[in-house]
XYZ file of C-alpha atoms in Angstrom:
709
model
C -58.444 74.836 -48.381
C -57.846 76.109 -44.769
C -56.027 74.020 -42.200
C -59.112 72.844 -40.481
C -60.829 71.735 -43.586
C -57.713 69.911 -44.823
C -57.203 68.042 -41.610
C -60.814 67.050 -41.375
C -60.457 65.737 -44.986
C -57.259 63.886 -44.093
C -58.974 62.280 -41.082
C -61.951 61.162 -43.186
C -59.472 59.735 -45.751
C -57.510 57.784 -43.058
C -60.759 56.176 -41.779
C -61.976 55.301 -45.220
C -58.615 53.913 -46.488
C -57.535 51.906 -43.509
C -60.359 51.417 -41.081
C -63.188 50.444 -43.498
C -64.909 48.179 -40.913
C -65.772 51.084 -38.584
C -66.939 53.536 -41.193
C -70.459 52.005 -41.456
C -70.861 52.195 -37.670
C -70.139 55.901 -37.670
C -72.630 56.501 -40.502
C -75.368 54.226 -39.145
C -78.251 56.565 -38.343
C -79.973 53.868 -36.285
C -77.179 53.930 -33.727
C -77.321 56.779 -31.219
C -73.940 57.995 -29.818
C -73.998 55.548 -26.857
C -74.744 52.541 -29.071
C -72.006 53.646 -31.464
C -69.527 53.636 -28.659
C -70.545 50.125 -27.579
C -70.352 48.841 -31.207
C -66.902 50.417 -31.697
C -65.875 48.841 -28.356
C -67.026 45.456 -29.356
C -65.228 45.667 -32.735
C -61.903 46.858 -31.355
C -61.966 44.373 -28.480
C -62.495 41.480 -30.807
C -59.771 42.644 -33.122
C -57.227 43.244 -30.329
C -57.802 39.854 -28.740
C -57.369 38.160 -32.075
C -54.468 40.157 -33.531
C -52.850 41.981 -30.541
C -53.272 39.771 -27.479
C -50.351 41.447 -25.658
C -51.911 44.797 -26.146
C -55.239 43.411 -24.923
C -53.599 41.943 -21.851
C -51.965 45.342 -21.126
C -55.355 47.129 -21.584
C -57.158 44.783 -19.227
C -54.296 44.903 -16.714
C -53.550 41.179 -16.857
C -49.968 41.924 -18.071
C -48.977 45.435 -17.159
C -45.240 45.255 -16.020
C -42.518 47.468 -17.391
C -41.433 44.559 -19.610
C -44.967 44.296 -21.015
C -45.008 47.919 -21.802
C -41.849 47.756 -23.915
C -43.530 44.960 -25.934
C -46.146 47.460 -27.205
C -45.717 48.480 -30.842
C -46.960 51.823 -32.165
C -50.082 50.160 -33.580
C -50.900 48.182 -30.431
C -50.446 51.431 -28.409
C -53.037 53.022 -30.790
C -55.516 50.310 -30.065
C -54.875 50.732 -26.363
C -55.678 54.452 -26.783
C -58.830 53.971 -28.841
C -60.258 51.609 -26.265
C -59.432 54.078 -23.439
C -61.081 56.839 -25.410
C -64.170 54.697 -25.849
C -64.218 53.833 -22.126
C -64.212 57.556 -21.267
C -66.243 59.028 -24.092
C -68.452 61.704 -22.827
C -66.839 61.919 -19.409
C -66.250 65.223 -17.773
C -62.956 66.231 -16.136
C -62.105 69.369 -13.963
C -59.386 71.156 -15.838
C -56.801 72.949 -13.656
C -55.708 74.919 -16.702
C -59.103 76.488 -16.837
C -59.349 77.044 -12.933
C -61.389 73.890 -12.404
C -63.840 74.302 -15.249
C -65.022 71.004 -16.639
C -63.972 69.761 -20.036
C -65.504 66.884 -21.888
C -63.612 64.087 -23.734
C -65.666 63.362 -26.865
C -63.367 62.302 -29.703
C -65.902 59.698 -30.975
C -68.729 62.239 -31.108
C -66.675 64.745 -32.976
C -65.322 62.056 -35.293
C -68.889 61.114 -36.166
C -69.767 64.742 -37.094
C -66.673 64.924 -39.302
C -67.318 61.593 -41.115
C -70.908 62.607 -41.660
C -69.714 65.860 -43.336
C -71.269 68.149 -40.684
C -69.636 71.514 -40.590
C -68.226 72.626 -37.296
C -65.534 74.650 -35.562
C -63.136 71.668 -35.063
C -59.887 72.674 -33.627
C -56.876 71.924 -35.945
C -54.821 70.435 -33.070
C -57.569 68.005 -32.179
C -57.834 66.917 -35.839
C -54.061 66.502 -36.253
C -53.880 64.243 -33.221
C -56.728 62.061 -34.526
C -55.211 61.876 -37.960
C -52.037 60.352 -36.476
C -54.079 57.993 -34.323
C -55.849 56.485 -37.370
C -52.541 56.407 -39.161
C -51.160 54.224 -36.423
C -54.242 52.022 -36.580
C -53.621 51.727 -40.361
C -49.897 50.831 -39.712
C -48.838 53.981 -41.526
C -47.191 55.600 -38.347
C -44.550 53.398 -36.642
C -41.823 53.853 -34.102
C -38.546 54.307 -36.011
C -36.136 54.191 -33.072
C -33.073 56.341 -33.906
C -29.741 54.802 -33.933
C -26.923 55.570 -31.472
C -25.136 57.575 -34.121
C -28.296 59.680 -34.779
C -28.582 60.494 -31.041
C -24.907 61.331 -30.734
C -25.367 63.606 -33.808
C -28.175 65.420 -32.069
C -26.006 65.790 -28.964
C -23.305 67.469 -31.016
C -25.762 70.301 -31.844
C -25.653 71.458 -28.269
C -22.824 73.402 -26.633
C -21.470 73.104 -23.142
C -20.409 75.901 -20.809
C -17.070 74.166 -20.781
C -16.484 74.589 -24.467
C -13.597 77.068 -25.119
C -15.598 79.281 -27.525
C -18.464 79.586 -25.051
C -16.003 80.475 -22.241
C -14.587 83.143 -24.505
C -17.804 84.901 -25.320
C -18.991 84.760 -21.743
C -15.685 86.234 -20.677
C -16.593 89.327 -22.835
C -19.976 89.424 -21.189
C -18.309 89.378 -17.806
C -16.126 92.307 -18.856
C -19.168 94.366 -19.997
C -21.032 93.616 -16.723
C -18.024 94.539 -14.694
C -18.037 97.858 -16.463
C -21.675 98.406 -15.582
C -21.137 97.456 -11.957
C -18.172 99.953 -11.857
C -20.461 102.691 -13.102
C -22.986 101.798 -10.261
C -20.263 101.837 -7.695
C -18.834 105.161 -8.846
C -22.288 106.613 -8.550
C -21.871 106.469 -4.709
C -25.487 105.116 -4.290
C -24.112 102.303 -2.144
C -22.815 104.208 0.870
C -23.203 102.090 3.957
C -22.566 98.882 1.963
C -19.536 96.706 2.383
C -18.879 97.238 -1.327
C -17.484 100.699 -1.752
C -14.711 102.056 -3.944
C -11.865 103.924 -2.245
C -11.470 107.516 -3.092
C -9.249 108.286 -6.060
C -9.217 104.820 -7.607
C -8.381 104.719 -11.252
C -10.292 102.535 -13.876
C -7.694 99.780 -13.722
C -7.894 99.543 -9.955
C -11.632 99.618 -9.944
C -11.739 96.753 -12.396
C -9.248 94.683 -10.305
C -11.404 95.398 -7.188
C -14.576 94.274 -8.858
C -12.826 91.135 -10.288
C -11.874 90.286 -6.584
C -15.438 90.844 -5.365
C -16.740 88.821 -8.266
C -15.504 85.715 -6.513
C -17.693 86.481 -3.477
C -21.288 85.174 -3.417
C -22.414 88.113 -1.251
C -21.252 90.529 -3.955
C -23.570 88.898 -6.549
C -26.550 88.893 -4.082
C -25.996 92.529 -3.164
C -25.936 93.603 -6.869
C -28.688 91.157 -8.142
C -30.797 92.646 -10.801
C -34.383 93.331 -9.568
C -36.114 95.298 -12.391
C -37.088 94.700 -16.005
C -35.283 97.905 -17.080
C -32.073 97.040 -15.330
C -32.266 93.441 -16.626
C -32.319 94.716 -20.236
C -29.397 97.032 -19.452
C -27.327 94.241 -18.088
C -28.202 92.077 -21.054
C -26.757 94.817 -23.388
C -30.195 95.962 -24.432
C -30.697 92.579 -26.287
C -34.149 91.855 -24.935
C -36.878 91.792 -27.635
C -39.796 94.122 -27.467
C -42.048 91.310 -26.404
C -39.602 90.252 -23.600
C -39.357 93.813 -22.390
C -43.213 94.208 -22.291
C -43.813 91.006 -20.555
C -41.047 91.491 -17.863
C -42.346 95.036 -17.275
C -45.892 93.643 -16.809
C -44.596 91.005 -14.451
C -42.736 93.555 -12.295
C -45.854 95.680 -12.111
C -47.968 92.672 -11.109
C -45.511 91.786 -8.343
C -43.568 88.881 -9.734
C -40.070 89.220 -8.373
C -37.158 89.652 -10.711
C -33.889 88.418 -9.206
C -30.792 87.547 -11.378
C -27.117 87.633 -10.195
C -24.528 89.385 -12.360
C -22.734 85.911 -12.729
C -25.910 84.266 -14.065
C -26.502 87.111 -16.570
C -22.994 86.676 -17.872
C -24.075 83.245 -19.155
C -26.769 84.753 -21.412
C -25.713 85.271 -25.061
C -26.489 88.830 -25.934
C -24.807 88.860 -29.442
C -26.884 89.266 -32.526
C -28.167 85.961 -33.899
C -25.855 86.126 -36.991
C -22.826 86.511 -34.707
C -23.606 83.301 -32.755
C -21.896 80.007 -33.664
C -24.936 78.026 -32.566
C -27.981 80.247 -32.268
C -30.326 79.250 -29.464
C -27.751 77.484 -27.411
C -28.719 79.477 -24.262
C -32.494 78.930 -24.760
C -32.906 76.716 -21.791
C -31.365 79.400 -19.511
C -33.347 82.173 -21.163
C -36.660 80.196 -20.673
C -36.525 80.381 -16.863
C -35.030 83.972 -16.748
C -37.770 85.473 -18.947
C -41.414 85.144 -17.775
C -44.311 84.162 -20.159
C -47.470 86.076 -20.805
C -49.335 83.068 -19.294
C -47.487 83.407 -16.070
C -48.167 87.100 -15.865
C -51.935 86.627 -16.569
C -52.286 83.721 -14.102
C -50.218 85.380 -11.254
C -52.645 85.929 -8.469
C -54.772 82.874 -9.233
C -52.120 80.185 -9.283
C -52.950 77.194 -7.191
C -50.553 74.641 -5.707
C -49.694 71.833 -8.000
C -48.458 69.542 -5.232
C -51.499 69.646 -2.795
C -49.715 67.630 -0.138
C -47.493 70.652 0.321
C -50.439 72.613 1.706
C -50.628 71.754 5.336
C -51.620 73.039 8.760
C -49.731 72.032 11.869
C -51.412 69.097 13.586
C -53.744 68.340 10.679
C -53.330 65.634 7.998
C -52.222 66.906 4.611
C -53.648 65.392 1.379
C -51.243 62.527 1.538
C -52.503 61.740 5.009
C -49.493 62.829 7.169
C -49.846 64.968 10.285
C -47.013 67.544 10.260
C -45.551 69.603 13.122
C -45.095 72.891 11.222
C -44.899 74.610 7.830
C -41.229 73.625 7.839
C -42.009 69.891 6.999
C -43.526 68.672 3.832
C -44.223 64.941 3.345
C -45.544 62.445 0.716
C -43.940 59.181 1.503
C -43.516 57.059 4.723
C -39.654 57.066 4.601
C -38.754 60.568 3.586
C -39.821 64.129 4.413
C -38.690 67.563 3.146
C -37.393 70.045 5.622
C -37.510 73.777 4.801
C -35.642 75.805 7.408
C -36.572 79.346 8.552
C -33.325 80.733 7.351
C -32.049 82.394 4.082
C -32.495 78.860 2.846
C -36.088 79.956 1.992
C -34.632 82.085 -0.738
C -32.809 81.079 -3.824
C -29.878 82.399 -5.968
C -32.416 83.287 -8.693
C -36.117 82.818 -9.537
C -36.920 80.282 -12.128
C -40.005 81.068 -14.150
C -41.286 77.558 -13.555
C -40.825 77.638 -9.848
C -43.187 75.362 -8.012
C -43.569 77.834 -5.264
C -44.771 80.738 -7.410
C -48.131 80.496 -5.675
C -46.292 81.365 -2.465
C -44.644 84.435 -4.087
C -48.093 85.691 -5.154
C -49.268 85.545 -1.582
C -46.125 87.267 -0.204
C -45.055 84.205 1.736
C -41.898 83.955 -0.350
C -39.692 86.905 -1.325
C -36.092 88.068 -2.031
C -35.784 90.376 0.928
C -32.676 88.425 2.073
C -31.942 90.292 5.264
C -35.508 89.685 6.510
C -34.997 85.928 6.005
C -32.097 85.608 8.430
C -33.120 83.248 11.356
C -34.695 84.728 14.474
C -33.722 83.853 18.033
C -36.562 81.399 18.265
C -35.307 79.380 15.237
C -33.210 77.062 17.437
C -36.274 76.054 19.393
C -38.249 75.399 16.125
C -35.287 73.401 14.693
C -35.371 71.123 17.723
C -39.215 70.837 17.446
C -38.932 69.707 13.856
C -36.116 67.305 14.533
C -38.202 65.717 17.201
C -40.789 65.012 14.525
C -38.183 62.941 12.619
C -36.955 61.334 15.761
C -40.271 60.118 16.895
C -41.541 58.823 13.500
C -41.253 54.990 13.017
C -40.797 55.253 9.284
C -38.670 58.285 8.405
C -35.050 57.443 7.490
C -34.384 60.195 4.874
C -34.384 63.950 5.259
C -34.305 66.332 2.256
C -33.257 69.819 3.298
C -34.328 72.327 0.574
C -36.452 75.509 0.355
C -35.847 77.741 -1.554
C -32.298 76.413 -1.608
C -30.397 74.623 1.058
C -27.156 76.431 0.154
C -28.725 79.844 0.525
C -28.530 79.308 4.324
C -25.361 80.856 5.772
C -22.595 78.519 6.593
C -23.337 79.115 10.279
C -27.109 78.392 9.767
C -26.444 75.279 7.647
C -23.969 73.850 10.270
C -26.656 74.490 12.897
C -29.222 72.530 10.836
C -26.808 69.688 10.103
C -25.832 69.509 13.801
C -29.530 69.274 14.588
C -29.893 66.395 12.079
C -26.868 64.658 13.542
C -28.200 64.823 17.149
C -31.650 63.575 15.895
C -30.021 60.621 14.126
C -28.043 59.770 17.207
C -31.134 59.901 19.380
C -33.048 57.726 16.978
C -30.388 54.999 17.300
C -30.217 55.338 21.122
C -34.091 55.195 21.439
C -34.064 51.826 19.553
C -31.830 50.322 22.275
C -34.895 50.194 24.621
C -37.373 48.892 22.155
C -37.998 45.307 21.626
C -37.397 43.506 18.262
C -40.065 44.136 15.873
C -40.994 47.479 17.433
C -37.732 49.448 16.545
C -38.085 52.645 14.545
C -36.342 53.176 11.188
C -33.060 55.023 11.799
C -31.728 57.855 9.591
C -29.819 56.576 6.573
C -29.708 59.569 4.328
C -29.457 63.309 4.352
C -29.886 65.318 1.144
C -29.425 69.067 0.273
C -31.449 70.501 -2.593
C -29.706 73.347 -4.413
C -29.477 75.290 -7.663
C -26.511 77.285 -6.331
C -24.003 75.613 -8.714
C -25.967 77.283 -11.547
C -26.970 80.611 -10.068
C -24.092 81.324 -7.608
C -21.330 78.650 -7.610
C -19.159 81.169 -5.735
C -21.235 80.254 -2.614
C -19.659 76.797 -2.450
C -16.613 78.079 -0.489
C -13.843 76.079 1.220
C -15.576 76.962 4.492
C -18.901 75.493 3.285
C -17.117 72.339 2.060
C -15.348 72.017 5.351
C -18.687 71.963 7.252
C -20.064 69.408 4.831
C -16.936 67.251 5.247
C -17.011 67.355 9.000
C -20.669 66.358 8.943
C -20.151 63.525 6.463
C -17.444 62.082 8.831
C -19.544 62.263 11.903
C -22.710 60.998 10.097
C -21.113 57.689 9.133
C -20.715 56.941 12.803
C -24.413 57.145 13.505
C -25.695 55.070 10.522
C -26.129 57.910 7.898
C -24.911 55.995 4.884
C -25.492 58.640 2.171
C -24.900 62.298 2.018
C -26.119 63.707 -1.176
C -26.401 67.126 -2.898
C -29.211 67.317 -5.407
C -28.635 69.983 -8.034
C -31.119 71.390 -10.577
C -29.213 71.702 -13.897
C -31.295 71.629 -17.092
C -28.672 72.350 -19.746
C -25.055 71.599 -20.422
C -24.738 75.387 -21.005
C -25.271 75.880 -17.272
C -22.147 73.885 -16.530
C -19.238 76.422 -16.417
C -15.594 76.210 -14.950
C -17.093 77.755 -11.802
C -19.842 75.125 -11.573
C -17.274 72.375 -12.174
C -15.115 73.844 -9.339
C -18.095 73.960 -6.936
C -19.051 70.292 -7.726
C -15.475 69.204 -7.282
C -15.468 70.702 -3.789
C -18.720 68.995 -2.819
C -17.317 65.568 -4.020
C -14.044 66.127 -2.146
C -16.063 66.679 0.975
C -17.601 63.224 0.535
C -21.003 64.328 -0.713
C -22.332 62.542 -3.774
C -23.903 64.922 -6.338
C -27.010 63.995 -8.242
C -29.101 66.073 -10.698
C -32.785 66.680 -11.306
C -33.328 68.179 -14.842
C -36.411 70.226 -15.416
C -37.682 69.175 -18.900
C -38.697 72.450 -20.376
C -39.540 72.985 -24.066
C -35.999 74.282 -24.740
C -34.498 71.393 -22.717
C -36.591 68.948 -24.628
C -34.915 69.477 -28.014
C -33.429 66.437 -29.612
C -30.219 65.444 -27.987
C -30.315 68.205 -25.381
C -30.855 66.035 -22.337
C -28.422 63.424 -23.631
C -25.712 66.112 -23.923
C -26.513 67.216 -20.326
C -26.064 63.747 -19.038
C -22.776 63.383 -20.712
C -21.436 66.700 -19.371
C -22.769 66.013 -15.906
C -20.865 62.696 -15.936
C -17.722 64.340 -16.966
C -17.738 66.522 -13.703
C -18.854 63.650 -11.491
C -22.620 64.226 -11.245
C -25.113 61.342 -11.606
C -28.441 62.248 -13.406
C -31.221 61.260 -10.979
C -34.528 62.502 -12.343
C -35.720 64.193 -15.605
C -38.874 66.092 -14.499
C -41.579 67.334 -16.676
C -42.571 70.938 -15.890
C -45.247 71.129 -13.047
C -48.133 73.468 -12.954
C -51.190 74.474 -14.933
C -51.629 77.321 -17.473
C -49.068 79.530 -15.772
C -46.366 77.070 -16.998
C -47.875 76.294 -20.422
C -45.115 78.077 -22.335
C -42.393 75.812 -20.728
C -44.309 72.521 -20.594
C -43.144 69.757 -22.831
C -45.889 67.188 -23.415
C -45.687 63.801 -21.647
C -45.408 62.066 -24.972
C -42.088 63.983 -25.661
C -40.800 62.912 -22.256
C -41.656 59.328 -23.105
C -40.133 59.677 -26.483
C -36.913 60.990 -24.952
C -36.815 58.118 -22.452
C -37.211 55.471 -25.046
C -35.340 56.948 -27.984
C -32.561 58.981 -26.512
C -31.726 58.235 -22.882
C -31.773 54.520 -23.751
C -28.425 54.715 -25.346
C -26.972 55.274 -21.890
C -28.551 52.381 -20.236
C -25.950 50.434 -18.186
C -25.678 46.780 -18.884
C -26.827 44.397 -16.111
C -23.297 43.055 -15.687
C -22.101 46.423 -14.404
C -24.909 47.043 -11.855
C -22.886 45.592 -8.965
C -20.081 48.046 -9.784
C -22.516 51.014 -9.666
C -23.766 50.402 -6.138
C -20.698 51.757 -4.234
C -20.479 55.045 -6.232
C -22.637 56.987 -3.805
C -20.560 56.259 -0.833
C -17.317 57.100 -2.597
C -17.905 60.609 -3.827
C -14.236 61.786 -4.013
C -13.720 59.222 -6.828
C -16.971 59.829 -8.644
C -15.471 61.138 -11.827
C -13.150 58.086 -12.247
C -15.889 55.687 -11.226
C -18.430 57.047 -13.761
C -15.701 57.041 -16.502
C -14.788 53.460 -15.854
C -18.334 52.274 -16.504
C -18.724 54.474 -19.627
C -15.493 53.065 -21.036
C -16.241 49.480 -20.079
C -19.788 49.446 -21.366
C -18.957 51.717 -24.313
C -21.777 54.151 -23.649
C -21.665 58.045 -23.987
C -23.209 58.645 -20.616
C -24.822 56.878 -17.641
C -28.639 57.191 -18.006
C -29.268 56.775 -14.352
C -32.123 59.143 -14.328
C -35.888 58.431 -14.580
C -38.201 60.582 -16.769
C -41.125 61.419 -14.565
C -43.700 63.926 -13.468
C -44.496 65.013 -9.899
C -48.195 64.262 -9.519
C -50.484 66.267 -7.225
C -50.722 64.284 -3.868
C -48.964 61.104 -4.899
C -45.371 61.937 -5.638
C -43.572 60.869 -8.863
C -44.669 58.666 -11.711
C -44.530 58.240 -15.405
C -46.815 55.158 -15.612
C -49.781 56.543 -17.492
C -52.310 56.052 -20.312
C -54.003 58.613 -22.571
C -57.661 58.180 -21.677
C -59.118 61.181 -23.424
C -58.597 64.343 -25.374
C -60.057 67.806 -25.097
C -61.714 69.626 -28.115
C -58.587 71.651 -28.586
C -56.314 68.619 -28.766
C -54.845 68.534 -25.228
C -54.437 64.946 -23.987
C -56.014 63.708 -20.724
C -53.668 61.377 -18.906
C -54.392 58.867 -16.215
C -51.437 58.120 -13.947
C -50.779 55.202 -11.647
C -48.498 55.993 -8.743
C -45.046 54.470 -8.446
C -45.696 50.900 -7.357
C -41.998 50.238 -6.640
C -42.123 52.255 -3.319
C -44.280 52.417 -0.345
C -47.075 55.100 -0.015
C -49.442 56.124 2.843
C -52.720 54.407 3.106
C -54.449 57.474 1.717
C -52.450 57.384 -1.491
C -52.947 53.637 -1.759
C -56.691 54.225 -1.715
C -56.532 57.077 -4.189
C -55.821 54.696 -7.063
C -55.251 57.026 -10.027
C -54.599 60.641 -10.803
C -55.930 62.604 -13.852
C -53.681 65.264 -15.397
C -54.891 67.327 -18.317
C -52.004 68.681 -20.232
C -51.732 72.379 -20.823
C -51.062 72.160 -24.535
C -51.504 69.873 -27.488
C -48.654 68.012 -29.245
C -49.250 70.165 -32.226
C -48.807 73.364 -30.062
C -45.546 71.860 -28.749
C -44.264 71.122 -32.202
C -44.970 74.663 -33.300
C -42.771 75.868 -30.477
C -40.052 73.342 -31.639
C -40.296 74.748 -35.156
C -39.992 78.392 -33.852
C -36.777 77.362 -32.066
C -35.340 76.174 -35.419
C -35.975 72.504 -34.872
C -36.692 70.054 -37.782
C -40.002 68.772 -36.565
C -39.890 65.695 -38.843
C -37.202 64.392 -36.320
C -40.048 64.390 -33.719
C -42.597 62.521 -35.889
C -42.847 59.436 -33.513
C -44.044 61.650 -30.716
C -47.717 61.232 -31.767
C -47.550 57.495 -31.003
C -46.411 57.755 -27.344
C -49.806 57.762 -25.627
C -48.744 55.450 -22.673
C -45.762 55.291 -20.476
C -44.116 53.195 -17.770
C -41.862 54.646 -15.029
C -38.409 53.177 -15.495
C -36.971 51.266 -12.576
C -34.637 53.113 -10.216
C -30.941 52.622 -11.060
C -28.971 50.364 -8.813
C -26.753 53.333 -7.877
C -29.635 54.848 -6.120
C -30.908 51.690 -4.395
C -32.760 52.902 -1.292
C -32.719 56.524 -2.421
C -36.196 57.884 -2.345
């Protein structure tokens, strides 16, 4: 019996054994498909109102708060899903994973064919999802929430870049890479470069010189790896045949390859049998190596966040009129600022980069010298700052790119000086405005960066000095929070160099928060929990855990929303801070130099392994972030169709308010995701409750981030 036949048989058995009341409806030849849907809706509505009134109230919207969500059992969530399936049976949805081609949600129609014994090409992933749905309806599947001990056991499976044994094998990697760099320097192909060896230098002196240069960020940028062949060489020829083939195809198609020697030293190139914990660096590998999907889609990738596509002087999808391509905006109180400096580049290219569609059009690149600011940049900076000054709502600026720390220290100081002048002018302008007509003044400045992962050497004393000076002046004009937002997705990315860089930022008075990208590798049991704990130990507060954005190009890395919800409820929950400590959390952001001690005091007092101050969420096209969703449909190949509400805890533009809901069709089925987990060596029985998470509720913002957008 093949997989499809067995699953179809299992589904029929589940219906016959635990859902007898509906079986005659499916088999009643007098009912056409529309009448069958109505009959099933009537049956389930009556049953829910009688036996699951809380689930019914959630379904109708009468009681739909976060507290109401957490009252839903696995079975009541299944009833919620079957009602949503019935409401959307036969509905067509444009699927971004198929370049806008319509897909139809028709689980009831397919179920009828199966129960009537009609042969068909039913996808196993669809069948498996439906088997679990009817198991939940029969009270077979339930949420067995893991104990704290179980979660901590999962955390122990994952290493940290601060572990002595990890530091040891990475030191060997570094030695090997230094040898390769020495060979390159001795080849005399770098004449005209700042990095040249003196005539007659011996091997020992060459090594000492390279070790000195290793501490310089410019050295790593200069010798960044830019080809598939060179990448394999610097990884000690450890790339698999498939990895070599895909990376070569990517290079030929024009997808940039850019990896610093430092970052490559973090990749475990030893044979699997030599590794203490095989797969510990999978999260790092997953954004270093590109997928076949990305290569195939490159050239036809579309922007996920449509509000980022804007023409100066015209409203974007979120309804905001912008002054230039340098400003992106979704919300009333905050806007993103992307400077025309080297800040448009990064210290490396992540395979899931949300701006991959810009790379395919040539708007983004790694020609670093060409990204240096032109003479006209000062005028453009002033123009963009005037936009912030003259907007009545803006109080928060997020400087990113690219990467805010890729700007030179001189350029970053120029940008921060512009922000400071703008903030001062906003305060001064209000002096002449009557009460009730005053504009929001600037309260917060944030810098988005992945430099502590890709190139921590760039966080120099000089950079920290500029940040400290700005922090001191900013407090005088009402800027209450100065925040660096990092993008760290694995505890293995946190090295002694990263820790040193973070320490300098904290000493400069800038709080450091983290946004994890929840890739497949990062979604393994206990992985995010271990990351939170390690971040806390170096003084970083988890801020968001983001599901991977994008369509088919990011399918390989996308962890289904059901897994994100499962992680939120079953793993991150052991780090929830008790209400009695919330008041103690609030001043953390304004006292960055003492962040490590402050975090540790709460962990010890509340007896929790980490502070789960982050929210699991997804960036939605045109409406910002949310994790409040319902599964309203399913494709023939088992991919769930999710309907998201926007975040009701924060203000939106009128355009967004009128938008109502957003539909996202996932790029893979749960079965597909679990096959990936199994291939990584995971025991998929530990993920069994994933099938039941078909709805979610965005967790409230932690009190430590009160007012932080």
